[in-house]
JSON list of C-alpha atoms in Angstrom, two decimals:
[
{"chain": "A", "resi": 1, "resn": "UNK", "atom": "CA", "xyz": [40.79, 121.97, -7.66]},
{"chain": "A", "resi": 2, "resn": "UNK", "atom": "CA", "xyz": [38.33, 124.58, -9.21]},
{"chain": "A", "resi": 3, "resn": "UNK", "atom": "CA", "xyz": [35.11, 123.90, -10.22]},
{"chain": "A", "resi": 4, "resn": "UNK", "atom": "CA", "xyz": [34.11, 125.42, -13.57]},
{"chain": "A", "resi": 5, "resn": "UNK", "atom": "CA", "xyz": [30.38, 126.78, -14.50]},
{"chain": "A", "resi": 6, "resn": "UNK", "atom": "CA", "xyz": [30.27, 127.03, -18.32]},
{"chain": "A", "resi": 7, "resn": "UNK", "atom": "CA", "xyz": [27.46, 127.89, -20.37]},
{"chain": "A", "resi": 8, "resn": "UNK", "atom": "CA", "xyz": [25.21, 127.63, -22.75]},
{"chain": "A", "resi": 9, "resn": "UNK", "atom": "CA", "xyz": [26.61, 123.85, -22.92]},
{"chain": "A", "resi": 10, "resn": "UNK", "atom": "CA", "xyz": [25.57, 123.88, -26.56]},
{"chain": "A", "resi": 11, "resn": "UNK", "atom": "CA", "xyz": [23.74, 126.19, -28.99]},
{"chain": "A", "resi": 12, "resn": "UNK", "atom": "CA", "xyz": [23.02, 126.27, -32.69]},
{"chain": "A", "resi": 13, "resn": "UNK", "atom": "CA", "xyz": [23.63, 129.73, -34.43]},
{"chain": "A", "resi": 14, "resn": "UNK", "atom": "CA", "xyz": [22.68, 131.43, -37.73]},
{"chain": "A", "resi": 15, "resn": "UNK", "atom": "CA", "xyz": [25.14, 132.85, -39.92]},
{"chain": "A", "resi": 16, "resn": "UNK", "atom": "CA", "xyz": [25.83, 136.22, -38.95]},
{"chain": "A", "resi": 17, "resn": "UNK", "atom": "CA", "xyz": [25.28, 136.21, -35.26]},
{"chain": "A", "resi": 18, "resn": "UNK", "atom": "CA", "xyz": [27.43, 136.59, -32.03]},
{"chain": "A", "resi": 19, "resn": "UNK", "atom": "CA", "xyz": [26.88, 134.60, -28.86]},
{"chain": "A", "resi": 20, "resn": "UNK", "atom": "CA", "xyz": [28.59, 134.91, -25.67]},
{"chain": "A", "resi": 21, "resn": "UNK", "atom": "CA", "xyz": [30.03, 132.16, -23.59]},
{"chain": "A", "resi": 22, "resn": "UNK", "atom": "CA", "xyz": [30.06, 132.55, -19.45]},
{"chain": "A", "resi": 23, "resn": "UNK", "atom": "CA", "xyz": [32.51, 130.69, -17.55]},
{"chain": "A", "resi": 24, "resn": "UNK", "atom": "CA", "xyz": [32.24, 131.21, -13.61]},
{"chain": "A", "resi": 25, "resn": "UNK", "atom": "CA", "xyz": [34.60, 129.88, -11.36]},
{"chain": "A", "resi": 26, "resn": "UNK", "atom": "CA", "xyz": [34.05, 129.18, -8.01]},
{"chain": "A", "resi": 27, "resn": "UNK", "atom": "CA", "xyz": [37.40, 130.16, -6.35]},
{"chain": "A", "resi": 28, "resn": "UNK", "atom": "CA", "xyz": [39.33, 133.24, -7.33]},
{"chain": "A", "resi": 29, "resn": "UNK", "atom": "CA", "xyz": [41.79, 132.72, -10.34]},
{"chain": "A", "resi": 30, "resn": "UNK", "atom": "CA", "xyz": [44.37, 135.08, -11.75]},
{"chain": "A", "resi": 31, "resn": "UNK", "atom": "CA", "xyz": [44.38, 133.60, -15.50]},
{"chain": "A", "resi": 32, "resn": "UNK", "atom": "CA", "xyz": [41.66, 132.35, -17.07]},
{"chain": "A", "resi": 33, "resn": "UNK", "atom": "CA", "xyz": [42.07, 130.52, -20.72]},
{"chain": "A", "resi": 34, "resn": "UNK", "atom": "CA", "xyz": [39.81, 130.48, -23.69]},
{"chain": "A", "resi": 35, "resn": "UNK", "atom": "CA", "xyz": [40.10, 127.20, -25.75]},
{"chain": "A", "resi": 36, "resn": "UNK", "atom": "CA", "xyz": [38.61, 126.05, -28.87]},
{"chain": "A", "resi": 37, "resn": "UNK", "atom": "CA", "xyz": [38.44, 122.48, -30.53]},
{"chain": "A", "resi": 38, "resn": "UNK", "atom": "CA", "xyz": [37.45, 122.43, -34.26]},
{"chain": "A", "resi": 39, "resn": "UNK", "atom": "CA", "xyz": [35.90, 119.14, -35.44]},
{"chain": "A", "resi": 40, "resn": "UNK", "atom": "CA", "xyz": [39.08, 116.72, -35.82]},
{"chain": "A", "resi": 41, "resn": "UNK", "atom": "CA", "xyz": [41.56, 119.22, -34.76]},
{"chain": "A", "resi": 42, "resn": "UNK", "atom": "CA", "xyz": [43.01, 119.70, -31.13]},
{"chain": "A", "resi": 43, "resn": "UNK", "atom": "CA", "xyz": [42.61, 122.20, -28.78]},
{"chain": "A", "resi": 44, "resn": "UNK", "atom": "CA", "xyz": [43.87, 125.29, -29.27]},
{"chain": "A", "resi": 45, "resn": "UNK", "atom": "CA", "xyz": [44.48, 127.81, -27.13]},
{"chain": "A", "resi": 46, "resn": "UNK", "atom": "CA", "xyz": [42.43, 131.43, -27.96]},
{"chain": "A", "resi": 47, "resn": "UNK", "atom": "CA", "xyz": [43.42, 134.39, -25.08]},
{"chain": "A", "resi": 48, "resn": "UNK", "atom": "CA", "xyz": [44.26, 134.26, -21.75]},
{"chain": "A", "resi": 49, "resn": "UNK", "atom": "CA", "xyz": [42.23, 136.78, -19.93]},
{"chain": "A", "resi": 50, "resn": "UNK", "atom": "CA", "xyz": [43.35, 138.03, -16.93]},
{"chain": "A", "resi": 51, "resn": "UNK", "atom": "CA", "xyz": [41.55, 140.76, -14.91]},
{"chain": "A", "resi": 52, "resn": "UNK", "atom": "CA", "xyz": [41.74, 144.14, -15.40]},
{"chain": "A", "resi": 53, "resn": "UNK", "atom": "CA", "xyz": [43.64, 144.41, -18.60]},
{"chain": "A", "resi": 54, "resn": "UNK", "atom": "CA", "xyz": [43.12, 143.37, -22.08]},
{"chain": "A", "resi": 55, "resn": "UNK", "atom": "CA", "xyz": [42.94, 139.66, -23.01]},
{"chain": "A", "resi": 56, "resn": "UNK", "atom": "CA", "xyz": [46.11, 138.00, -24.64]},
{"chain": "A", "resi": 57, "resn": "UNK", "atom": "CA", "xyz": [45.68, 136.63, -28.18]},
{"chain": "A", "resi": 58, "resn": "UNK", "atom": "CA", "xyz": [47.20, 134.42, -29.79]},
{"chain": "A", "resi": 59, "resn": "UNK", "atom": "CA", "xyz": [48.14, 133.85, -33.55]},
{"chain": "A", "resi": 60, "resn": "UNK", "atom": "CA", "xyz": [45.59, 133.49, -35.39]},
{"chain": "A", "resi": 61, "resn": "UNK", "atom": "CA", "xyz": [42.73, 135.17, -33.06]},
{"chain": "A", "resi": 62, "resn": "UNK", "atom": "CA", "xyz": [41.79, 138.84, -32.76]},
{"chain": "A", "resi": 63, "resn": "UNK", "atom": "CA", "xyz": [39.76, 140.78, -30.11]},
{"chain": "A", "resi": 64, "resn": "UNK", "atom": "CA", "xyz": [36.93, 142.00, -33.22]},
{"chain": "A", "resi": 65, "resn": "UNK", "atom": "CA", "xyz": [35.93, 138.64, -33.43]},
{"chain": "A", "resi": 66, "resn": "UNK", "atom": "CA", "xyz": [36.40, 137.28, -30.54]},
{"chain": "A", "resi": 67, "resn": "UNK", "atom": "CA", "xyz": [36.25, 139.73, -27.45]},
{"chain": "A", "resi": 68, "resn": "UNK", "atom": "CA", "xyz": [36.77, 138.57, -24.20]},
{"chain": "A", "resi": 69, "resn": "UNK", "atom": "CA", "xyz": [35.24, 140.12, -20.82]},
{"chain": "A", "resi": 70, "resn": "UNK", "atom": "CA", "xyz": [37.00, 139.54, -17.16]},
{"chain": "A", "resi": 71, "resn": "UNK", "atom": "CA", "xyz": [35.06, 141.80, -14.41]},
{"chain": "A", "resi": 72, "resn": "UNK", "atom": "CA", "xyz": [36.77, 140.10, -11.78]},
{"chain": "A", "resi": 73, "resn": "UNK", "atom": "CA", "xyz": [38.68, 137.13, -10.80]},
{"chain": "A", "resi": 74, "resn": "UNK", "atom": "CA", "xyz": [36.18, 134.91, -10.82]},
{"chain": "A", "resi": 75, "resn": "UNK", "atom": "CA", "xyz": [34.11, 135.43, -14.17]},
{"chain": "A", "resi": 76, "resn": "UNK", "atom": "CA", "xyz": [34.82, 135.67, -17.56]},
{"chain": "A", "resi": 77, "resn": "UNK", "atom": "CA", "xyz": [32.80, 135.65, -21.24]},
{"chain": "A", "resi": 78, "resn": "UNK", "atom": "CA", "xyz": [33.94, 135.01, -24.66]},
{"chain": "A", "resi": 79, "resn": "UNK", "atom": "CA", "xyz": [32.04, 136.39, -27.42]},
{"chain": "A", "resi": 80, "resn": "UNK", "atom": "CA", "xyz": [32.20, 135.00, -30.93]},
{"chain": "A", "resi": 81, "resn": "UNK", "atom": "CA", "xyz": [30.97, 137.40, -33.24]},
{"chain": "A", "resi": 82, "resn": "UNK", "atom": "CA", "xyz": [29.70, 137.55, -36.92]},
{"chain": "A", "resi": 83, "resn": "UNK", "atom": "CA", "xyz": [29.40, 133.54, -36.63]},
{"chain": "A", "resi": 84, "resn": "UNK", "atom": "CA", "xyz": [30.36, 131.39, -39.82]},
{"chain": "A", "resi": 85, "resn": "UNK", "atom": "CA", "xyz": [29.71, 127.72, -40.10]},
{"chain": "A", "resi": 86, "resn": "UNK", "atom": "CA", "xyz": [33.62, 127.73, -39.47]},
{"chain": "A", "resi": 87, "resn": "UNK", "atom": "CA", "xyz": [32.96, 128.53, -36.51]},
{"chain": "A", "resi": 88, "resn": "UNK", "atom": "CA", "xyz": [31.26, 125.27, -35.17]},
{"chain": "A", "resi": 89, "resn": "UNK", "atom": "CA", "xyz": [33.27, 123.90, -32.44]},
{"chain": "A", "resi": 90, "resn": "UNK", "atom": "CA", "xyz": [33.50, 123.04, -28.63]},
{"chain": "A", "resi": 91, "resn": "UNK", "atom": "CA", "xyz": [34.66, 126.24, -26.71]},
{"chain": "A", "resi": 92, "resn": "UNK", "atom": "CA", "xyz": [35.79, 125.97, -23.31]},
{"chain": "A", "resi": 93, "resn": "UNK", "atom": "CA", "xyz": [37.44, 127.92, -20.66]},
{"chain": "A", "resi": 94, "resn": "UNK", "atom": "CA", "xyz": [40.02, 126.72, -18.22]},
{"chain": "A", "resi": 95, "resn": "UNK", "atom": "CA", "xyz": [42.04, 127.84, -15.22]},
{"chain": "A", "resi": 96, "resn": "UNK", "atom": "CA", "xyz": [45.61, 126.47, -13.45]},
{"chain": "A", "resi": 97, "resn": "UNK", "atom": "CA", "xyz": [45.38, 126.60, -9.50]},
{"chain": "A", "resi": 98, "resn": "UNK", "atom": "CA", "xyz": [47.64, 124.44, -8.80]},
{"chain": "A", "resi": 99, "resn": "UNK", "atom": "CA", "xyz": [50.46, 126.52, -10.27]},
{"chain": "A", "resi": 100, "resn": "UNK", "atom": "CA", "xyz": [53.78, 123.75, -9.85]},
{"chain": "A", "resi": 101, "resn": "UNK", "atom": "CA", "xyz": [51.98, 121.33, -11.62]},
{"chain": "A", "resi": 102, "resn": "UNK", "atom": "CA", "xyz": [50.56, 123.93, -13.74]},
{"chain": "A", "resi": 103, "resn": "UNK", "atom": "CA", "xyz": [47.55, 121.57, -14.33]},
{"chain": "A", "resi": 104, "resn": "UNK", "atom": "CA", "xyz": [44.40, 122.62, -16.33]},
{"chain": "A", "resi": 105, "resn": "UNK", "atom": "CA", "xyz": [40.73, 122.78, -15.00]},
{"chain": "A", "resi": 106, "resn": "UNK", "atom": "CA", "xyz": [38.37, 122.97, -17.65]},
{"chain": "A", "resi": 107, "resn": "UNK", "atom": "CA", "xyz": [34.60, 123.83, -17.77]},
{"chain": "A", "resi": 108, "resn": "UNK", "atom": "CA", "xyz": [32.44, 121.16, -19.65]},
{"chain": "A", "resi": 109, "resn": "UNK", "atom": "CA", "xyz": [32.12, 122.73, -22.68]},
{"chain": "A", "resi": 110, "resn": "UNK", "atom": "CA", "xyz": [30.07, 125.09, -25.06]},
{"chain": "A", "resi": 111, "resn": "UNK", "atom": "CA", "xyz": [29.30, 123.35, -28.33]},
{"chain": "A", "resi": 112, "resn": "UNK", "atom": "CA", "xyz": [28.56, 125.83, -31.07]},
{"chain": "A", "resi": 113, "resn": "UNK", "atom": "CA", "xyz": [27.05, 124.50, -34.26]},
{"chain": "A", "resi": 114, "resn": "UNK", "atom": "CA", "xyz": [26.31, 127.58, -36.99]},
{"chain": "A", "resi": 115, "resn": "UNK", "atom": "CA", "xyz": [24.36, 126.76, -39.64]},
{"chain": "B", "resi": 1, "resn": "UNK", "atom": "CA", "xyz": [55.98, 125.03, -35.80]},
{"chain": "B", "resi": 2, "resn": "UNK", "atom": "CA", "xyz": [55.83, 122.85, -32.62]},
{"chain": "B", "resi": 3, "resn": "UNK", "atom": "CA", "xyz": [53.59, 119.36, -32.87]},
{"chain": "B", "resi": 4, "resn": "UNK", "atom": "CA", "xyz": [51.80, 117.04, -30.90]},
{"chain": "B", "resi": 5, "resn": "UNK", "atom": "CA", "xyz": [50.37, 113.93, -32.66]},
{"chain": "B", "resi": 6, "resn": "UNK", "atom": "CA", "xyz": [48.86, 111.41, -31.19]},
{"chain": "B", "resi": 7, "resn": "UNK", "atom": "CA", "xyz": [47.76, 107.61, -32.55]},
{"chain": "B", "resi": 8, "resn": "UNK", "atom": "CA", "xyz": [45.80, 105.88, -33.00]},
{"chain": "B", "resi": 9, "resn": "UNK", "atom": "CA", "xyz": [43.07, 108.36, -33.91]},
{"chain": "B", "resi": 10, "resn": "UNK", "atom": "CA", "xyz": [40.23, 106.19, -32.63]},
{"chain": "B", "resi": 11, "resn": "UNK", "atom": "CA", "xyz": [40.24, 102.62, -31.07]},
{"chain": "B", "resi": 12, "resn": "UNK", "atom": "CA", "xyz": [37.47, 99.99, -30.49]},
{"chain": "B", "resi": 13, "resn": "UNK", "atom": "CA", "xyz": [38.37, 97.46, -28.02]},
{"chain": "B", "resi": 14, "resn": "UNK", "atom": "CA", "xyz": [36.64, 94.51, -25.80]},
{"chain": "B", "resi": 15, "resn": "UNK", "atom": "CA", "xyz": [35.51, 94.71, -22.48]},
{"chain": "B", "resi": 16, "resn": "UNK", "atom": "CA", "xyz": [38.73, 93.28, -20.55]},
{"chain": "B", "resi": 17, "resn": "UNK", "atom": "CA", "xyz": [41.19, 94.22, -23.52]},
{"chain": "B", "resi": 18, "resn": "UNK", "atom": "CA", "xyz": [43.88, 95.71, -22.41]},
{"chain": "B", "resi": 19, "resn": "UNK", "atom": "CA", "xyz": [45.19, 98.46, -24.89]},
{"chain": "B", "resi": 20, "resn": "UNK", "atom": "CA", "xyz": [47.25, 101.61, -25.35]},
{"chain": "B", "resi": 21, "resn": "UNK", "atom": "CA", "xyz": [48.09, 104.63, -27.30]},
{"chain": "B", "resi": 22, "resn": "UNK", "atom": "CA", "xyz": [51.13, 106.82, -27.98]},
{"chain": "B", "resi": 23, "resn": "UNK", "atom": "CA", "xyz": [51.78, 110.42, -27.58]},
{"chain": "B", "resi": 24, "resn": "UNK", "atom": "CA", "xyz": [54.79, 112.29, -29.79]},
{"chain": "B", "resi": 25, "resn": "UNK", "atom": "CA", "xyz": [56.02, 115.82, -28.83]},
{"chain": "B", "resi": 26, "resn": "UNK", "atom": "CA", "xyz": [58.99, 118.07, -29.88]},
{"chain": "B", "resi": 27, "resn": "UNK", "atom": "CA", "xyz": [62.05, 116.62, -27.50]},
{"chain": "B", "resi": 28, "resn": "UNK", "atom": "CA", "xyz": [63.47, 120.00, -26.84]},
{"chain": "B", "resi": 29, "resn": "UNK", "atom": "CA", "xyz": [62.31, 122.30, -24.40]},
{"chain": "B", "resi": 30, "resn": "UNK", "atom": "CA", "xyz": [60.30, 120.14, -22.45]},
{"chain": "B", "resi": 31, "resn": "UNK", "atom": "CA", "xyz": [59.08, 120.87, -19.23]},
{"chain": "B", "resi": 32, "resn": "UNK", "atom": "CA", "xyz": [55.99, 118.90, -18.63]},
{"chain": "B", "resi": 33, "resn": "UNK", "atom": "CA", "xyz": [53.61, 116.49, -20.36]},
{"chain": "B", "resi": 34, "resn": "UNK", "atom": "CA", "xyz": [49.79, 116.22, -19.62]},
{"chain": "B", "resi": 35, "resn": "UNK", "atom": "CA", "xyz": [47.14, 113.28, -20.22]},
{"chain": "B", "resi": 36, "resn": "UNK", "atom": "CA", "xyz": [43.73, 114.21, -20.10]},
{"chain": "B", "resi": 37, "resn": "UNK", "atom": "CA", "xyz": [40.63, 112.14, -20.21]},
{"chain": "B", "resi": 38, "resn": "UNK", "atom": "CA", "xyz": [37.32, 113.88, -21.56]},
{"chain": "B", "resi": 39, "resn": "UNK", "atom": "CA", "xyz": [34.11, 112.16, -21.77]},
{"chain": "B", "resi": 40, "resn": "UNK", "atom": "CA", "xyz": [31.80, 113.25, -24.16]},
{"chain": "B", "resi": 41, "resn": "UNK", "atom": "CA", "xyz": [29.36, 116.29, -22.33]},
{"chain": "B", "resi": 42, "resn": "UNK", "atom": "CA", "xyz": [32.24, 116.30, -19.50]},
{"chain": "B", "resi": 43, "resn": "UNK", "atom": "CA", "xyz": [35.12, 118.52, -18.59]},
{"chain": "B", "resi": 44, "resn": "UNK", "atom": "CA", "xyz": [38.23, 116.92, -19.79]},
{"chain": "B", "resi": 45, "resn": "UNK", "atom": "CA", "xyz": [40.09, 115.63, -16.38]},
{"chain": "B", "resi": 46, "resn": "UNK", "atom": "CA", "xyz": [44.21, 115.59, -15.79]},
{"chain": "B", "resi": 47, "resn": "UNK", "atom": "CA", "xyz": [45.08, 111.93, -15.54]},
{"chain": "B", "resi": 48, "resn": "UNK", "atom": "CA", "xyz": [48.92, 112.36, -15.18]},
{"chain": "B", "resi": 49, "resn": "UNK", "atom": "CA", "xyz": [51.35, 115.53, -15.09]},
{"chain": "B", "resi": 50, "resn": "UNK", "atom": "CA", "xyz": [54.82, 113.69, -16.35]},
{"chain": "B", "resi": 51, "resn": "UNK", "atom": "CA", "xyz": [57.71, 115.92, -15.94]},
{"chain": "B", "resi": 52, "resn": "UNK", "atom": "CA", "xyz": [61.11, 114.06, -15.41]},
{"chain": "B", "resi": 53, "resn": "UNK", "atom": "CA", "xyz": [62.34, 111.33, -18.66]},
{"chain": "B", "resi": 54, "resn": "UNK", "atom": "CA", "xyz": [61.57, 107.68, -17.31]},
{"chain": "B", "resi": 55, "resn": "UNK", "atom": "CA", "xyz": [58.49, 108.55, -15.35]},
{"chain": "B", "resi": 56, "resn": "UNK", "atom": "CA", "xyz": [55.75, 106.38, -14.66]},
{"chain": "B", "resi": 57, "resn": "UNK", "atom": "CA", "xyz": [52.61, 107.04, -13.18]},
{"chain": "B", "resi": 58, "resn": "UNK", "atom": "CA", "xyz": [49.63, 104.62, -12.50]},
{"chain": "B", "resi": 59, "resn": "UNK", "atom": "CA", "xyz": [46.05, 105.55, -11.44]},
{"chain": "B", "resi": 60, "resn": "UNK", "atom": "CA", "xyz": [43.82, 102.34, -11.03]},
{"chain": "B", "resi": 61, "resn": "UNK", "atom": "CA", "xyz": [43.88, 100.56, -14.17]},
{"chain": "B", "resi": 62, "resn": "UNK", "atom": "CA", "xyz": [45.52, 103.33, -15.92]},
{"chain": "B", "resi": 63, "resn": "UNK", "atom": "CA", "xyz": [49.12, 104.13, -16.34]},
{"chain": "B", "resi": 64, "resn": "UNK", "atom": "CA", "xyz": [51.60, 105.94, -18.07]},
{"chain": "B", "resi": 65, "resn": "UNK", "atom": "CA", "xyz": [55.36, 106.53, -19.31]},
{"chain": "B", "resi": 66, "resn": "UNK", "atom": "CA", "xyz": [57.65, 109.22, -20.46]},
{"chain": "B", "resi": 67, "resn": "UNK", "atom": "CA", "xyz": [60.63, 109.44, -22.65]},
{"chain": "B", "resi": 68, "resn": "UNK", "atom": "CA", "xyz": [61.67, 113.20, -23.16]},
{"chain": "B", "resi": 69, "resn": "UNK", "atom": "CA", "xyz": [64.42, 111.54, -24.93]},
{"chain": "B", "resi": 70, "resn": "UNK", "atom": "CA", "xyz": [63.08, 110.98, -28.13]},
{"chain": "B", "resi": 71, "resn": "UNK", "atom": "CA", "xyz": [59.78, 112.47, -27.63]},
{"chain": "B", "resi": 72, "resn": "UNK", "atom": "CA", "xyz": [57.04, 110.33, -26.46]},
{"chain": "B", "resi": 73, "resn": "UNK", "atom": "CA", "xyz": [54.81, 109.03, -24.33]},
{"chain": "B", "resi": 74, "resn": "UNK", "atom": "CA", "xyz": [52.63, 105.73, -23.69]},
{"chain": "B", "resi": 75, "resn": "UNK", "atom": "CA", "xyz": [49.07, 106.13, -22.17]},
{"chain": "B", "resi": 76, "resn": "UNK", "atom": "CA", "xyz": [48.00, 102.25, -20.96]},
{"chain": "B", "resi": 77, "resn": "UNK", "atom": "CA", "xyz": [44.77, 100.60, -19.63]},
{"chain": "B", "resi": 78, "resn": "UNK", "atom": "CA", "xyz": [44.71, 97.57, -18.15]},
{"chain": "B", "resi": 79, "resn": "UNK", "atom": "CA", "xyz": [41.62, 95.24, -18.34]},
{"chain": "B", "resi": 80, "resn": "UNK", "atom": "CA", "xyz": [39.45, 98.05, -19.78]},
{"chain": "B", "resi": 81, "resn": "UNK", "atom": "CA", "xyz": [35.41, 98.88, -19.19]},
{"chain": "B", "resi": 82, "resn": "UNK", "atom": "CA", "xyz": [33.35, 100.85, -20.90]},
{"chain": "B", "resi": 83, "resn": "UNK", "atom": "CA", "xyz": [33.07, 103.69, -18.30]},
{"chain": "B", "resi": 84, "resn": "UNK", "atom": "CA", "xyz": [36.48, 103.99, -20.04]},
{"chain": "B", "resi": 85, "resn": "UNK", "atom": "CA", "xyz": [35.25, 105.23, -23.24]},
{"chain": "B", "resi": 86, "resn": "UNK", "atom": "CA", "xyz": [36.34, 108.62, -23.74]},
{"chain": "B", "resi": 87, "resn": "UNK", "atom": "CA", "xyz": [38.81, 110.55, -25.64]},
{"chain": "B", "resi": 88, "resn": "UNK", "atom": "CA", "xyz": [42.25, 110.62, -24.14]},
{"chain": "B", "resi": 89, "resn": "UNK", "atom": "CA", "xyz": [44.19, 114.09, -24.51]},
{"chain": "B", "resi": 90, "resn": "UNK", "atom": "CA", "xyz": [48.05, 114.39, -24.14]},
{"chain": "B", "resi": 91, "resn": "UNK", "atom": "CA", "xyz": [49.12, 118.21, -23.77]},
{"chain": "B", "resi": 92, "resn": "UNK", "atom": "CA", "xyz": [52.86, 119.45, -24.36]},
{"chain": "B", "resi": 93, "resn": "UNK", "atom": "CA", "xyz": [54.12, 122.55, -22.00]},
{"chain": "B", "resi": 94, "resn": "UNK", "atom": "CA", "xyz": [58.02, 123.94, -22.49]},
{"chain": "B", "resi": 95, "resn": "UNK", "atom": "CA", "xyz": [57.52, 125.57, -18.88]},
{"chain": "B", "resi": 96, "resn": "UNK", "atom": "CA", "xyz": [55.36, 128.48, -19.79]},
{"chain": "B", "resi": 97, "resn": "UNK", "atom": "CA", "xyz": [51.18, 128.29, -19.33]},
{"chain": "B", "resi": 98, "resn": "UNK", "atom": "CA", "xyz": [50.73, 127.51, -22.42]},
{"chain": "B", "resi": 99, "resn": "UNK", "atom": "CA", "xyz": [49.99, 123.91, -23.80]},
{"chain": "B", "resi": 100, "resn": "UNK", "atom": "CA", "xyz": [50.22, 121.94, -27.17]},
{"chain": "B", "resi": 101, "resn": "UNK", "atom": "CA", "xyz": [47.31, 119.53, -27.66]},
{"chain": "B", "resi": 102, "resn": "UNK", "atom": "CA", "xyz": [47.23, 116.75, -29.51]},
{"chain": "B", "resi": 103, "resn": "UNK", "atom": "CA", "xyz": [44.22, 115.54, -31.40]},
{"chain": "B", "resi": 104, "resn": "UNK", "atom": "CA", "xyz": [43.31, 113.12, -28.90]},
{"chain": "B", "resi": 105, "resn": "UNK", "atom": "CA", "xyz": [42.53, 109.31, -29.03]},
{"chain": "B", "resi": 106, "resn": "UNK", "atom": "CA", "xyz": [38.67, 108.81, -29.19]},
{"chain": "B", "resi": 107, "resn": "UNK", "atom": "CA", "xyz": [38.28, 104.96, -27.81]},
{"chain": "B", "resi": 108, "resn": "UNK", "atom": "CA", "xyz": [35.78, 103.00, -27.22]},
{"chain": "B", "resi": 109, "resn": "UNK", "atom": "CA", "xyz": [34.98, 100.12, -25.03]},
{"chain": "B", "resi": 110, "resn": "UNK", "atom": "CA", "xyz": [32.38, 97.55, -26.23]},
{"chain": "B", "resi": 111, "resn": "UNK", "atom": "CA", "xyz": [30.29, 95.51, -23.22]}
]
């Protein structure tokens, strides 16, 4: 399976702010998924960025305040912009490559707290 | 509004207790069920992918069973250690690439 670079692995933020996750993967990946884990809630799924077009959203999320980068099929960034303390949570990227099983690599993490 | 719940929330349990935890999904439009283990500062890890209704799937000390039926799964671990303590993730799919998480089940294995 993949292995997944993420980082920063954790940050703390001021109010107002954007920071930008990296995720680099070290095999070539079509889809690429953005995932974010409020405290007590479950993950929940953010974009799916594929490259050369425009990340996929999902209910709830829009590209203002959360664009998504994918140069090429191994890279890809997350931005979250004009932080709130509702913001603090564990973001994480993920890829399928083994596409039967559809199962889910997933880098280690980015733990944003924003005070 | 699809849902995954999972339960117990959190668990603290005795070196060499055995124990387990439950997973409900929706029981329509299944296509696969996923357990994941994530250890705190770690990349959550696939355990089991659980696709057909009566499955069961054992890695080590750790196994699991589905019933698409009514909608649920069992996560079990035999005779468990503390490098077991993690939070154990069961994931929902109706065939597409996207997944339904639930919560988790944070648990914790005392020396």
């Amino acid at each position: 399976s993949a292995v997944i670079s993420q980082k920063p692995s954790r940050d703390i933020c001021q109010r107002g702010t954007s920071l930008t996750i990296q995720c680099q993967v070290d095999s070539q990946v079509t889809m690429m998924f953005w995932y974010r884990q409020q405290p007590g809630q479950s993950l929940t799924l953010i974009a799916t960025a594929n490259q050369g077009s425009e990340a996929t959203y999902e209910s709830g999320f829009v590209i203002d305040k959360f664009p998504i980068s994918r140069p090429n099929l191994t890279f890809s960034t997350l931005t979250v912009s004009n932080m709130s303390p509702e913001d603090s949570s564990i973001y994480l990227c993920s890829v399928s490559t083994d596409y039967r099983a559809n199962v889910l690599t997933f880098g280690a993490g980015s733990r944003l707290t924003v005070l | 509004i699809l849902n995954v719940e999972q339960s117990p929330q959190s668990l603290h349990v005795q070196e060499g207790d055995s124990t387990n935890f439950t997973c409900s999904f929706p029981s329509s439009n299944f296509y696969a069920l996923h357990w994941y283990r994530w250890e705190t500062a770690k990349s959550p890890e696939a355990l089991f992918v659980m696709t057909l209704n009566g499955d069961e799937k054992k890695k080590g000390r750790i196994s699991a069973t589905l019933n698409t039926k009514e909608g649920y799964s069992y996560l079990y671990i035999k005779g468990s250690q503390p490098e077991d303590s993690a939070t154990y993730l069961c994931a929902f799919s109706s065939g597409t690439y996207k997944y339904i998480f639930g919560t988790g089940t944070r648990l914790k294995v005392l020396a």
